[in-house]
Coordinates of C-alpha atoms in Angstrom, one line a residue:
Chain A
M951 CA 0.0 0.0 0.0
Y952 CA 1.0 3.6 -0.5
D953 CA 0.9 6.0 2.5
G954 CA 2.8 8.8 4.0
L955 CA 6.5 8.2 4.7
A956 CA 8.3 10.0 7.6
A957 CA 11.6 8.3 7.2
A958 CA 13.3 5.6 5.0
A959 CA 12.7 3.3 8.0
D960 CA 9.0 3.3 7.0
L961 CA 9.7 1.5 3.8
P962 CA 8.9 -2.2 3.8
R963 CA 12.6 -3.1 3.9
G964 CA 13.3 -6.8 3.7
W965 CA 9.8 -7.7 2.5
T966 CA 8.6 -9.0 -0.9
D967 CA 5.3 -10.1 -2.4
E968 CA 4.1 -13.2 -4.2
Q969 CA 1.3 -12.6 -6.6
E970 CA -1.0 -14.8 -8.6
A971 CA -4.4 -14.5 -10.0
G972 CA -6.7 -13.8 -7.0
S973 CA -3.8 -14.0 -4.5
F974 CA -1.4 -11.5 -2.9
R975 CA 1.0 -12.6 -0.1
L976 CA 3.8 -10.7 1.7
K977 CA 6.8 -12.6 2.8
P978 CA 10.4 -11.8 4.1
Q979 CA 12.8 -11.8 1.2
G980 CA 15.9 -12.7 3.1
N981 CA 17.8 -9.5 2.2
Q982 CA 17.6 -5.8 3.2
A983 CA 16.3 -4.3 -0.1
F984 CA 14.1 -1.3 0.4
F985 CA 12.1 -1.9 -2.7
G986 CA 11.5 -5.7 -2.8
C987 CA 7.8 -5.3 -3.2
T988 CA 6.4 -4.8 -6.8
V989 CA 2.9 -3.2 -6.8
G990 CA 0.1 -3.6 -4.4
Q991 CA -3.6 -2.7 -4.5
H992 CA -3.0 1.1 -4.4
S993 CA -1.8 3.1 -7.3
W994 CA -0.8 6.8 -7.6
K995 CA -4.2 7.8 -8.8
T996 CA -5.3 7.7 -5.2
F997 CA -3.3 10.9 -4.7
L998 CA -3.7 12.6 -8.1
L999 CA -7.4 11.7 -8.5
P1000 CA -8.6 11.2 -4.9
P1001 CA -11.4 8.7 -4.4
R1002 CA -13.6 11.4 -3.1
T1003 CA -13.4 15.0 -3.9
K1004 CA -15.6 18.0 -2.9
L1005 CA -16.1 20.1 -6.0
W1006 CA -18.3 23.0 -4.7
Q1007 CA -20.9 23.9 -2.0
A1008 CA -24.2 25.9 -2.5
E1009 CA -26.4 27.9 -0.1
R1010 CA -30.0 28.7 -0.7
Q1011 CA -30.6 32.4 -0.5
G1012 CA -34.3 33.3 -0.7
H1013 CA -35.3 32.1 -4.2
G1014 CA -31.7 32.2 -5.3
V1015 CA -28.7 29.9 -5.0
E1016 CA -25.1 30.8 -4.4
I1017 CA -22.6 28.3 -5.6
V1018 CA -19.0 28.5 -4.4
P1019 CA -16.2 26.4 -5.6
H1020 CA -14.5 24.3 -2.9
Q1021 CA -11.0 25.7 -2.2
E1022 CA -8.5 23.1 -1.6
Q1023 CA -4.9 23.6 -0.4
T1024 CA -3.3 21.6 -3.1
P1025 CA -1.1 18.9 -1.4
K1026 CA 2.4 18.6 -2.5
F1027 CA 3.5 15.1 -3.0
A1028 CA 6.7 13.3 -3.5
F1029 CA 6.0 9.8 -4.8
I1030 CA 8.8 7.5 -3.7
G1031 CA 9.1 4.2 -5.5
V1032 CA 7.0 4.6 -8.6
R1033 CA 7.3 1.5 -10.8
P1034 CA 7.8 2.1 -14.6
C1035 CA 4.3 0.6 -15.3
D1036 CA 2.9 3.2 -12.9
L1037 CA 4.9 6.0 -14.5
H1038 CA 3.2 5.1 -17.7
A1039 CA -0.2 5.0 -15.9
I1040 CA 0.4 8.6 -14.7
A1041 CA 1.2 9.5 -18.3
V1042 CA -2.0 7.8 -19.5
Q1043 CA -4.1 9.8 -16.9
D1044 CA -2.2 13.0 -17.9
R1045 CA -3.7 12.4 -21.4
V1046 CA -7.2 11.9 -20.0
F1047 CA -7.2 14.8 -17.7
L1048 CA -4.9 17.4 -19.1
E1049 CA -5.0 17.1 -22.9
G1050 CA -8.5 18.6 -23.3
P1051 CA -10.6 19.8 -24.8
Y1052 CA -11.4 20.1 -21.1
V1053 CA -8.8 19.9 -18.2
D1054 CA -9.6 18.5 -14.8
P1055 CA -8.4 21.3 -12.3
V1056 CA -8.1 19.0 -9.3
Y1057 CA -5.8 16.5 -11.1
Q1058 CA -3.9 19.3 -12.8
A1059 CA -3.1 21.1 -9.5
R1060 CA -1.9 18.0 -7.8
R1061 CA 0.0 16.7 -10.8
R1062 CA 1.9 19.9 -11.3
L1063 CA 3.4 19.8 -7.8
A1064 CA 4.2 16.1 -7.8
F1065 CA 7.8 15.0 -7.5
I1066 CA 8.5 11.6 -8.8
V1067 CA 11.2 9.1 -7.7
A1068 CA 10.9 6.1 -9.9
V1069 CA 12.4 2.6 -9.1
N1070 CA 13.3 0.3 -12.0
C1071 CA 12.2 -3.3 -11.4
T1072 CA 14.8 -5.9 -10.7
R1073 CA 12.2 -8.6 -10.0
A1074 CA 9.0 -9.2 -11.9
G1075 CA 5.8 -10.1 -10.0
G1076 CA 3.7 -13.1 -10.8
T1077 CA 1.1 -11.1 -12.6
C1078 CA 3.4 -8.5 -14.3
F1079 CA 3.3 -8.1 -18.0
C1080 CA 4.8 -4.7 -18.5
A1081 CA 7.3 -6.0 -21.1
S1082 CA 4.3 -6.9 -23.3
M1083 CA 2.9 -3.4 -23.0
G1084 CA 6.2 -1.7 -23.6
T1085 CA 6.0 0.1 -20.2
G1086 CA 8.8 -1.5 -18.2
P1087 CA 10.6 -2.9 -16.4
Q1088 CA 12.9 0.3 -16.9
A1089 CA 11.8 3.8 -16.4
T1090 CA 12.6 5.8 -19.6
T1091 CA 10.7 9.1 -19.0
G1092 CA 8.4 10.9 -16.7
F1093 CA 10.5 11.0 -13.5
D1094 CA 12.6 13.4 -11.5
L1095 CA 14.8 10.7 -10.3
A1096 CA 15.0 7.1 -11.2
L1097 CA 16.6 4.5 -9.0
T1098 CA 17.9 1.0 -9.5
E1099 CA 18.4 -0.7 -6.2
I1100 CA 21.5 -3.0 -6.4
L1101 CA 22.4 -5.7 -3.9
H1102 CA 25.7 -7.1 -5.0
G1103 CA 27.6 -9.4 -2.7
L1104 CA 27.9 -7.3 0.5
E1105 CA 27.3 -4.1 -1.4
H1106 CA 23.9 -2.3 -1.3
Y1107 CA 23.5 0.9 -3.2
F1108 CA 21.4 2.8 -5.8
L1109 CA 22.2 3.7 -9.3
V1110 CA 20.5 7.1 -9.9
E1111 CA 19.3 8.6 -13.2
V1112 CA 18.4 12.3 -13.2
G1113 CA 15.2 13.1 -15.2
S1114 CA 14.7 16.8 -14.4
D1115 CA 16.4 19.9 -13.0
Q1116 CA 14.4 19.5 -9.8
G1117 CA 15.7 15.9 -9.6
A1118 CA 19.3 17.1 -10.0
E1119 CA 18.8 19.7 -7.2
V1120 CA 17.5 17.0 -4.8
L1121 CA 20.4 14.7 -5.8
Q1122 CA 22.8 17.5 -4.6
E1123 CA 21.6 17.0 -1.0
V1124 CA 22.5 13.2 -1.2
P1125 CA 26.0 11.8 -1.1
H1126 CA 26.7 10.5 -4.5
K1127 CA 29.3 9.8 -7.1
P1128 CA 29.5 9.1 -10.9
A1129 CA 28.5 5.6 -11.7
T1130 CA 31.1 3.3 -13.2
T1131 CA 30.5 1.4 -16.4
A1132 CA 30.5 -1.8 -14.3
V1133 CA 27.7 -0.6 -12.1
Q1134 CA 25.6 0.4 -15.2
T1135 CA 26.3 -2.9 -16.8
L1136 CA 25.1 -4.7 -13.6
A1137 CA 21.9 -2.6 -13.4
N1138 CA 21.1 -3.3 -17.1
K1139 CA 21.7 -7.0 -16.5
L1140 CA 19.2 -7.0 -13.6
I1141 CA 16.6 -5.2 -15.6
Q1142 CA 17.1 -7.5 -18.6
E1143 CA 16.6 -10.6 -16.3
T1144 CA 13.4 -9.0 -15.0
T1145 CA 12.1 -8.7 -18.6
A1146 CA 12.9 -12.4 -19.1
H1147 CA 10.9 -13.4 -15.9
M1148 CA 7.6 -11.7 -16.5
G1149 CA 4.8 -13.5 -14.8
R1150 CA 2.4 -13.0 -17.6
H1151 CA 2.5 -12.2 -21.3
L1152 CA -0.1 -10.4 -23.5
D1153 CA 0.3 -10.4 -27.2
S1154 CA -0.6 -6.7 -28.0
D1155 CA 0.1 -7.0 -31.8
G1156 CA -3.1 -5.8 -33.6
L1157 CA -5.0 -6.0 -30.3
K1158 CA -7.4 -3.2 -31.0
E1159 CA -8.4 -4.7 -34.3
L1160 CA -8.7 -8.2 -32.8
L1161 CA -11.2 -7.0 -30.1
Y1162 CA -13.2 -4.9 -32.6
R1163 CA -13.7 -8.0 -34.6
H1164 CA -15.0 -9.8 -31.6
Y1165 CA -17.8 -7.9 -29.9
D1166 CA -20.0 -11.1 -30.3
H1167 CA -17.4 -13.7 -29.2
P1168 CA -18.7 -16.6 -27.0
R1169 CA -15.8 -16.0 -24.6
W1170 CA -17.7 -12.9 -23.2
D1171 CA -20.4 -15.2 -21.9
E1172 CA -17.8 -17.6 -20.5
V1173 CA -16.0 -14.9 -18.6
A1174 CA -19.3 -13.4 -17.5
S1175 CA -20.2 -16.7 -15.8
R1176 CA -17.1 -16.2 -13.6
C1177 CA -17.1 -12.4 -13.2
L1178 CA -18.8 -11.2 -9.9
T1179 CA -19.0 -7.6 -11.4
C1180 CA -17.5 -6.4 -8.1
G1181 CA -15.4 -3.8 -9.8
N1182 CA -12.2 -4.6 -7.9
C1183 CA -10.2 -4.5 -11.2
T1184 CA -11.3 -0.9 -11.8
L1185 CA -10.5 0.3 -8.4
V1186 CA -6.9 -1.2 -8.4
C1187 CA -6.3 -0.2 -12.1
P1188 CA -3.9 2.7 -12.2
T1189 CA -5.6 4.2 -15.3
C1190 CA -9.3 3.7 -14.7
F1191 CA -10.7 7.2 -14.4
C1192 CA -14.5 6.9 -14.2
N1193 CA -16.0 9.0 -11.6
A1194 CA -19.5 9.7 -10.4
I1195 CA -21.1 13.0 -9.5
E1196 CA -23.0 13.0 -6.1
D1197 CA -25.2 15.9 -5.0
V1198 CA -26.0 15.9 -1.4
T1199 CA -27.9 18.3 0.9
D1200 CA -28.3 18.6 4.7
L1201 CA -31.4 18.2 6.8
T1202 CA -32.3 21.9 6.6
G1203 CA -32.3 21.8 2.8
E1204 CA -30.4 25.1 2.8
H1205 CA -27.0 23.7 2.1
A1206 CA -25.9 21.5 -0.7
E1207 CA -22.6 20.1 -1.9
R1208 CA -21.2 18.4 -5.0
W1209 CA -18.8 15.6 -4.5
R1210 CA -17.1 13.4 -7.1
R1211 CA -16.1 9.8 -6.3
W1212 CA -14.5 7.0 -8.2
D1213 CA -17.1 5.1 -10.1
V1214 CA -17.1 1.5 -11.5
C1215 CA -18.2 0.5 -15.0
F1216 CA -19.3 -2.9 -13.6
N1217 CA -22.2 -1.2 -11.7
V1218 CA -25.5 -1.5 -13.5
D1219 CA -26.2 2.2 -12.7
H1220 CA -23.1 3.3 -14.6
S1221 CA -25.0 3.2 -17.9
Y1222 CA -28.4 4.2 -16.5
I1223 CA -30.6 6.5 -18.5
H1224 CA -34.3 7.2 -17.9
G1225 CA -36.1 3.9 -18.4
G1226 CA -33.2 1.5 -17.7
S1227 CA -29.5 0.7 -18.1
I1228 CA -27.8 0.1 -21.4
R1229 CA -25.4 -2.5 -20.1
T1230 CA -27.4 -4.7 -18.0
S1231 CA -25.6 -8.1 -18.4
A1232 CA -22.4 -8.9 -16.8
K1233 CA -21.1 -9.9 -20.2
A1234 CA -21.8 -6.4 -21.5
R1235 CA -20.1 -4.8 -18.5
Y1236 CA -17.0 -7.0 -18.6
R1237 CA -16.7 -6.4 -22.3
Q1238 CA -17.0 -2.7 -21.9
W1239 CA -14.2 -2.7 -19.4
L1240 CA -11.8 -4.9 -21.3
I1241 CA -12.4 -3.5 -24.8
H1242 CA -12.2 0.1 -23.4
K1243 CA -9.0 -0.7 -21.6
L1244 CA -7.3 -2.3 -24.5
A1245 CA -9.0 -1.0 -27.7
T1246 CA -11.4 2.0 -27.6
W1247 CA -8.8 3.8 -25.2
I1248 CA -6.4 3.8 -28.2
D1249 CA -9.0 5.7 -30.3
Q1250 CA -9.8 8.0 -27.5
F1251 CA -6.4 8.9 -26.2
G1252 CA -3.9 7.6 -28.6
C1253 CA -2.4 5.0 -26.3
S1254 CA -3.5 1.8 -24.5
G1255 CA -5.3 2.0 -21.2
C1256 CA -3.4 -0.9 -20.0
V1257 CA 0.2 -0.6 -18.6
G1258 CA 0.7 -4.3 -17.7
C1259 CA 0.9 -3.9 -13.9
G1260 CA -1.2 -7.0 -13.3
R1261 CA -3.2 -5.5 -10.5
C1262 CA -6.5 -6.5 -12.0
I1263 CA -5.4 -10.2 -12.2
T1264 CA -4.0 -10.2 -8.6
W1265 CA -7.0 -8.5 -7.0
C1266 CA -9.8 -10.2 -8.8
P1267 CA -11.5 -12.3 -6.2
V1268 CA -12.1 -15.1 -8.7
G1269 CA -8.7 -14.7 -10.5
I1270 CA -9.9 -13.6 -14.0
D1271 CA -6.7 -13.0 -15.9
I1272 CA -7.0 -10.2 -18.7
T1273 CA -4.1 -11.9 -20.6
A1274 CA -5.9 -15.2 -20.6
E1275 CA -9.1 -13.6 -21.8
V1276 CA -7.3 -11.9 -24.6
R1277 CA -5.4 -15.1 -25.5
A1278 CA -8.6 -17.1 -25.6
I1279 CA -10.0 -14.7 -28.2
R1280 CA -6.9 -14.6 -30.2
E1281 CA -6.5 -18.5 -30.3
S1282 CA -10.1 -19.0 -31.3
E1283 CA -9.3 -17.0 -34.5
K1284 CA -6.4 -19.3 -35.3
E1285 CA -8.7 -22.3 -34.9
E1286 CA -11.1 -20.9 -37.5
Chain B
M1041 CA -20.3 16.6 -47.8
V1042 CA -21.3 18.4 -44.7
S1043 CA -19.3 18.2 -41.5
N1044 CA -19.8 19.1 -37.9
A1045 CA -16.2 18.2 -36.9
P1046 CA -15.3 18.8 -33.3
A1047 CA -13.1 21.8 -34.4
H1048 CA -16.4 23.9 -34.4
R1049 CA -17.1 23.0 -30.8
P1050 CA -16.9 26.1 -28.7
Q1051 CA -15.7 25.9 -25.1
A1052 CA -18.2 26.5 -22.4
A1053 CA -18.2 30.2 -22.9
G1054 CA -17.9 32.5 -19.9
L1055 CA -17.8 29.9 -17.2
P1056 CA -15.0 30.1 -14.6
T1057 CA -14.8 26.4 -14.9
P1058 CA -17.1 24.1 -16.8
M1059 CA -17.6 22.2 -13.6
L1060 CA -19.4 25.1 -11.7
P1061 CA -23.0 25.8 -12.5
Q1062 CA -24.2 29.3 -13.0
P1063 CA -27.4 30.4 -11.5
F1064 CA -30.3 31.1 -14.0
Q1065 CA -33.7 32.3 -13.0
I1066 CA -36.9 30.9 -14.3
Q1067 CA -38.8 33.5 -16.2
R1068 CA -41.6 31.5 -17.7
V1069 CA -42.9 27.9 -17.5
S1070 CA -45.3 26.5 -20.2
Q1071 CA -46.8 23.1 -20.2
E1072 CA -46.2 21.3 -23.5
T1073 CA -47.8 17.9 -22.9
P1074 CA -49.0 16.2 -19.8
D1075 CA -45.5 15.3 -18.7
T1076 CA -43.4 17.8 -20.7
F1077 CA -42.8 21.5 -20.0
T1078 CA -40.7 24.3 -21.4
L1079 CA -38.6 26.7 -19.2
V1080 CA -37.4 30.2 -20.3
L1081 CA -34.4 31.1 -18.2
Q1082 CA -32.3 34.2 -17.7
P1083 CA -29.0 34.6 -15.9
A1084 CA -29.8 35.3 -12.2
S1085 CA -27.2 38.2 -12.3
G1086 CA -25.8 40.1 -15.2
T1087 CA -26.8 40.0 -18.8
A1088 CA -23.9 38.0 -20.4
P1089 CA -25.3 36.5 -23.6
F1090 CA -25.6 32.7 -23.7
C1091 CA -24.3 31.5 -27.0
F1092 CA -24.8 27.9 -28.2
L1093 CA -25.1 25.9 -31.5
P1094 CA -28.2 24.0 -32.4
G1095 CA -28.0 20.5 -30.9
Q1096 CA -25.8 21.3 -27.9
F1097 CA -27.0 20.6 -24.4
N1098 CA -26.7 22.0 -20.9
M1099 CA -26.4 20.3 -17.6
L1100 CA -29.3 21.6 -15.3
Y1101 CA -29.0 21.5 -11.6
A1102 CA -31.9 21.4 -9.2
F1103 CA -30.7 22.6 -5.8
G1104 CA -29.7 19.7 -3.5
V1105 CA -31.3 17.1 -5.8
G1106 CA -29.0 16.6 -8.8
E1107 CA -28.1 17.4 -12.3
V1108 CA -29.4 16.3 -15.8
P1109 CA -28.3 16.8 -19.4
I1110 CA -31.0 18.6 -21.4
S1111 CA -30.6 19.8 -24.9
I1112 CA -31.2 23.4 -25.7
S1113 CA -34.4 24.1 -27.6
G1114 CA -34.6 27.9 -28.0
D1115 CA -33.4 30.1 -30.9
P1116 CA -29.6 30.4 -31.1
A1117 CA -30.1 34.0 -32.3
H1118 CA -31.8 35.0 -29.0
T1119 CA -28.8 34.9 -26.7
Q1120 CA -30.5 36.8 -23.9
I1121 CA -32.7 33.8 -22.9
L1122 CA -32.1 30.2 -22.5
V1123 CA -35.0 27.7 -23.4
H1124 CA -35.2 24.1 -22.3
T1125 CA -38.0 21.6 -22.9
I1126 CA -38.0 18.8 -20.3
R1127 CA -39.9 15.7 -19.7
A1128 CA -40.4 14.9 -16.0
V1129 CA -39.4 11.2 -15.9
G1130 CA -36.8 11.1 -13.1
T1131 CA -36.0 12.6 -9.6
V1132 CA -34.2 15.6 -10.9
T1133 CA -36.5 16.4 -13.7
K1134 CA -39.6 16.0 -11.4
A1135 CA -37.9 18.4 -9.0
I1136 CA -37.3 21.0 -11.7
Q1137 CA -41.0 20.6 -12.8
K1138 CA -42.1 21.8 -9.4
L1139 CA -40.1 25.1 -9.7
K1140 CA -42.2 28.3 -10.2
P1141 CA -41.0 31.4 -12.1
G1142 CA -38.6 33.4 -10.0
R1143 CA -36.8 30.2 -8.7
V1144 CA -33.2 29.5 -9.7
L1145 CA -31.5 26.6 -11.5
G1146 CA -27.8 25.9 -11.9
V1147 CA -26.6 25.7 -15.6
R1148 CA -23.4 24.3 -17.0
G1149 CA -22.8 24.4 -20.7
P1150 CA -23.2 24.5 -23.5
F1151 CA -21.6 21.1 -24.2
G1152 CA -21.2 18.8 -27.2
S1153 CA -21.3 18.8 -30.9
H1154 CA -24.0 20.5 -33.0
W1155 CA -26.2 19.9 -36.0
P1156 CA -24.3 21.0 -39.1
V1157 CA -26.7 23.7 -39.9
A1158 CA -24.3 26.3 -41.3
E1159 CA -22.3 23.5 -43.0
A1160 CA -25.5 22.2 -44.8
A1161 CA -26.0 25.4 -46.7
G1162 CA -26.7 24.7 -50.4
H1163 CA -28.4 21.4 -49.6
D1164 CA -31.9 20.2 -49.3
I1165 CA -32.8 19.6 -45.5
V1166 CA -34.8 16.8 -44.2
I1167 CA -35.6 16.9 -40.4
V1168 CA -37.2 13.7 -38.9
V1169 CA -38.2 13.8 -35.3
G1170 CA -40.0 11.5 -32.9
G1171 CA -41.6 12.6 -29.6
L1172 CA -39.3 14.8 -27.5
G1173 CA -36.8 14.6 -30.4
L1174 CA -38.2 17.9 -31.7
A1175 CA -36.8 19.8 -28.8
P1176 CA -33.0 19.5 -29.7
L1177 CA -33.9 20.2 -33.4
R1178 CA -36.0 23.3 -32.8
P1179 CA -32.8 25.5 -32.7
A1180 CA -31.8 24.0 -36.1
I1181 CA -35.2 24.9 -37.5
Y1182 CA -34.9 28.4 -36.3
Q1183 CA -31.5 28.8 -37.8
I1184 CA -32.6 27.3 -41.1
L1185 CA -35.6 29.6 -41.4
A1186 CA -33.6 32.6 -40.5
H1187 CA -31.3 31.9 -43.5
R1188 CA -33.9 30.2 -45.6
A1189 CA -32.6 31.4 -48.9
E1190 CA -29.3 29.5 -48.4
Y1191 CA -31.0 26.1 -48.5
G1192 CA -32.9 24.0 -51.1
N1193 CA -36.1 22.2 -50.2
F1194 CA -36.8 22.0 -46.5
E1195 CA -39.1 19.2 -45.2
L1196 CA -39.9 18.6 -41.4
I1197 CA -41.4 15.4 -40.4
V1198 CA -42.8 15.2 -37.0
G1199 CA -44.0 12.0 -35.2
A1200 CA -45.6 11.6 -31.8
R1201 CA -47.6 8.9 -29.9
T1202 CA -50.8 10.8 -29.8
P1203 CA -51.9 14.4 -30.7
A1204 CA -51.6 15.3 -27.1
D1205 CA -47.9 14.4 -27.1
L1206 CA -47.1 16.8 -29.9
L1207 CA -44.6 19.4 -28.7
Y1208 CA -44.9 23.1 -29.6
H1209 CA -48.2 22.5 -31.5
K1210 CA -49.1 26.2 -31.8
E1211 CA -45.7 26.7 -33.4
L1212 CA -46.2 23.7 -35.6
E1213 CA -49.5 25.2 -36.8
R1214 CA -47.8 28.4 -37.7
W1215 CA -45.1 26.6 -39.5
R1216 CA -47.6 24.6 -41.5
G1217 CA -49.0 27.9 -42.6
R1218 CA -45.7 28.9 -44.3
F1219 CA -45.0 28.4 -47.8
D1220 CA -41.2 28.1 -47.7
F1221 CA -41.1 24.7 -46.0
R1222 CA -43.3 21.7 -45.7
V1223 CA -44.3 20.3 -42.2
H1224 CA -45.6 16.7 -42.0
V1225 CA -47.2 15.5 -38.8
T1226 CA -48.1 11.9 -37.9
V1227 CA -49.2 10.2 -34.7
D1228 CA -49.3 6.5 -33.7
S1229 CA -52.9 6.6 -32.6
A1230 CA -55.6 9.2 -32.5
S1231 CA -59.4 9.7 -32.1
P1232 CA -61.5 10.2 -35.2
A1233 CA -61.3 14.0 -34.6
W1234 CA -57.6 13.9 -35.7
R1235 CA -57.5 15.0 -39.5
N1236 CA -53.9 14.2 -40.1
N1237 CA -51.6 11.3 -40.7
V1238 CA -51.7 8.2 -38.5
G1239 CA -48.6 5.9 -38.5
V1240 CA -44.9 5.9 -37.9
V1241 CA -42.7 8.7 -39.2
T1242 CA -40.9 6.4 -41.7
T1243 CA -44.2 6.2 -43.8
L1244 CA -43.9 10.0 -44.5
I1245 CA -40.3 9.9 -45.8
P1246 CA -41.3 8.7 -49.3
R1247 CA -43.5 11.7 -49.6
A1248 CA -40.9 14.2 -48.6
R1249 CA -39.3 16.1 -51.6
F1250 CA -35.5 16.2 -51.6
D1251 CA -32.7 15.3 -53.8
P1252 CA -31.0 12.5 -52.0
W1253 CA -27.5 13.4 -53.4
Q1254 CA -27.8 17.0 -52.1
T1255 CA -29.5 16.4 -48.8
A1256 CA -28.6 16.8 -45.1
A1257 CA -30.9 14.7 -43.0
L1258 CA -31.2 15.5 -39.2
V1259 CA -32.8 12.8 -37.2
C1260 CA -33.7 12.7 -33.5
G1261 CA -36.0 10.5 -31.5
P1262 CA -36.2 7.1 -29.7
G1263 CA -33.5 4.5 -30.8
V1264 CA -35.9 2.3 -32.7
M1265 CA -37.4 5.3 -34.5
M1266 CA -33.9 6.5 -35.5
R1267 CA -32.9 3.1 -36.7
F1268 CA -35.9 2.8 -39.0
T1269 CA -35.7 6.4 -40.2
V1270 CA -32.0 6.0 -41.0
Q1271 CA -32.8 2.8 -43.0
E1272 CA -35.5 4.6 -45.0
L1273 CA -33.3 7.6 -45.7
L1274 CA -30.4 5.3 -46.9
Q1275 CA -32.9 3.5 -49.1
R1276 CA -33.9 6.7 -50.7
G1277 CA -30.2 7.4 -51.5
V1278 CA -29.1 9.9 -48.8
K1279 CA -25.5 9.4 -48.1
P1280 CA -24.6 8.0 -44.7
E1281 CA -22.2 10.8 -44.1
N1282 CA -25.0 13.3 -44.6
I1283 CA -27.4 11.7 -42.1
Y1284 CA -27.1 13.0 -38.6
I1285 CA -28.4 11.6 -35.4
S1286 CA -28.3 12.6 -31.8
M1287 CA -27.4 10.0 -29.2
E1288 CA -28.3 9.8 -25.5
R1289 CA -26.3 8.2 -22.6
N1290 CA -25.8 8.7 -18.9
M1291 CA -23.9 12.0 -18.6
Q1292 CA -22.6 13.3 -15.4
C1293 CA -19.7 15.7 -16.1
G1294 CA -20.5 16.9 -19.7
I1295 CA -16.8 17.3 -20.4
G1296 CA -15.5 13.8 -21.3
L1297 CA -13.9 13.1 -17.9
C1298 CA -16.4 11.0 -16.0
G1299 CA -16.6 8.0 -18.4
H1300 CA -20.3 7.3 -18.3
C1301 CA -21.4 8.3 -21.8
Q1302 CA -19.1 6.1 -23.7
L1303 CA -20.3 4.5 -27.0
G1304 CA -17.4 2.5 -28.3
P1305 CA -14.6 5.0 -28.8
Y1306 CA -16.8 8.0 -28.4
F1307 CA -17.7 10.1 -25.4
I1308 CA -21.3 11.2 -26.3
C1309 CA -20.9 14.4 -24.2
K1310 CA -17.9 15.8 -26.1
D1311 CA -17.7 13.8 -29.4
G1312 CA -21.5 13.9 -29.7
P1313 CA -24.3 14.0 -29.0
V1314 CA -24.7 14.8 -32.7
F1315 CA -22.9 12.3 -35.0
A1316 CA -22.8 11.7 -38.7
F1317 CA -24.3 8.3 -39.2
D1318 CA -21.2 6.8 -40.9
Q1319 CA -19.2 7.9 -37.9
I1320 CA -21.1 5.6 -35.5
E1321 CA -22.9 3.1 -37.9
K1322 CA -20.7 0.2 -36.5
W1323 CA -21.5 1.0 -32.9
F1324 CA -25.2 1.9 -33.4
A1325 CA -26.0 -1.6 -34.5
L1326 CA -24.4 -3.4 -31.4
R1327 CA -26.6 -4.4 -28.4
E1328 CA -25.6 -3.3 -24.9
I1329 CA -22.7 -1.5 -26.2

């Protein structure tokens, strides 16, 4: 989980995770690495797009109404330990919330102040498939500082790459020295080994076209028979951005507020219009989520909505695996 | 070829942020049908003009109750007032229905794409509407009539369930008296006193005069009505890229950020609600999409 850090001692030093479809276990890893865990149920959207945000409040004044925007002291975050997949997820949400035609002011204010320390992955989790999505395991852009944690024999140190002027300034405060070629080679080797040990693989070649061809595939019925439509996948997904507007009032009826909260496309209400919902079956809702993530997202924002972090696989209570669902559809085409 | 490409889409003019409703005061309420009414609104303070393009919509906020997307149904040339025709079918619209003149609503907008009215100059125009579908097309009718000489034949086909369900019936009567466009009206069922057409709107399309190769068709109504109308227009030879329809979905933000209004790759609130048929043909045919 991601939460406030007061000191380096708050990091889960010496711990690692074991992830499989529907399963997440923490265990001691037998060394003193600070960043032995890959990704958990939280993602950085929790901070950039808070689960609940007050947008404005209104007071009744006679027959009139006064509506006042909610003033928030924008919190200034430094994100420590952002994995390359999550760096890409932030870049994906930047496209959604900052590239118009309308900009989200809450996201924009928080995003502008965020300082990002990325950590390259030297171990792939059981449900990771960033290599398939081209988003990891090495951070290439979108960070202020990027670390590679190296435990080599008795040595334990970080290789640092500077990604911004602000990153360079921060680095000045920390004891450091130029990296030798040997250290860089060692770091590259660790990252390459990570690529070779991805827990999952998703063939993304022509994926949009594949899914557009198969809106009526029998696999949607099959997966719907397992899907609980709980929406866990959307809440743990670092790019899912749906949110709902909630208008509330108090008992006097004189004061009203507008809140925005994360929403889930697996809820029947998500597609409600007067008279009923458009996507009533579990099949339609699962299909909307998956095809949006992997296909329509590309038409909407020019990139995939999936960064290969594997959270939706790990945190699905029945272990539905997005890579297996795509594979089933792809392989059915080969059989035809 | 006519186009209503999003490049024409104006930003929500004059709003400090498109997320903040502006107070508008109700000037007048008129009952259209047993469950449908029209509001005339003015800004609660100031006289800033409200500019919009035909087919665009606003989010209307009833204090403490909630917000609904409602298309604008007034004349785009009259920027001092804002006109909405609303059917009371849900919690919010029923709360709005209870408001008397003098009370205040919150308004966000205008949002979305528009009917390609200016872009269709030089073409014959066929407008086919069912039920409440006349409301989002009335601004287009006003604009076409204001520049009547720029268009070829203009045919308006209006369908409703019963004569009592016809919107703007006095205005329809006035329009029927004009010689510069033809208004066809039909209802699904009526008493013997009804001296007009009975039947679905598609039965009137063969009677409309237009050159299919030079026609822009604007269609709005229930999903089934739009499907059969589009089929009929295509059969008469109207090009799919010149048939426009207005789509409806759950909308909460109006600005493409909340995710509810998706139809395949489109966000109805910012890419629509008005689409050229060839743009969404593939998605229009799918169920539960």
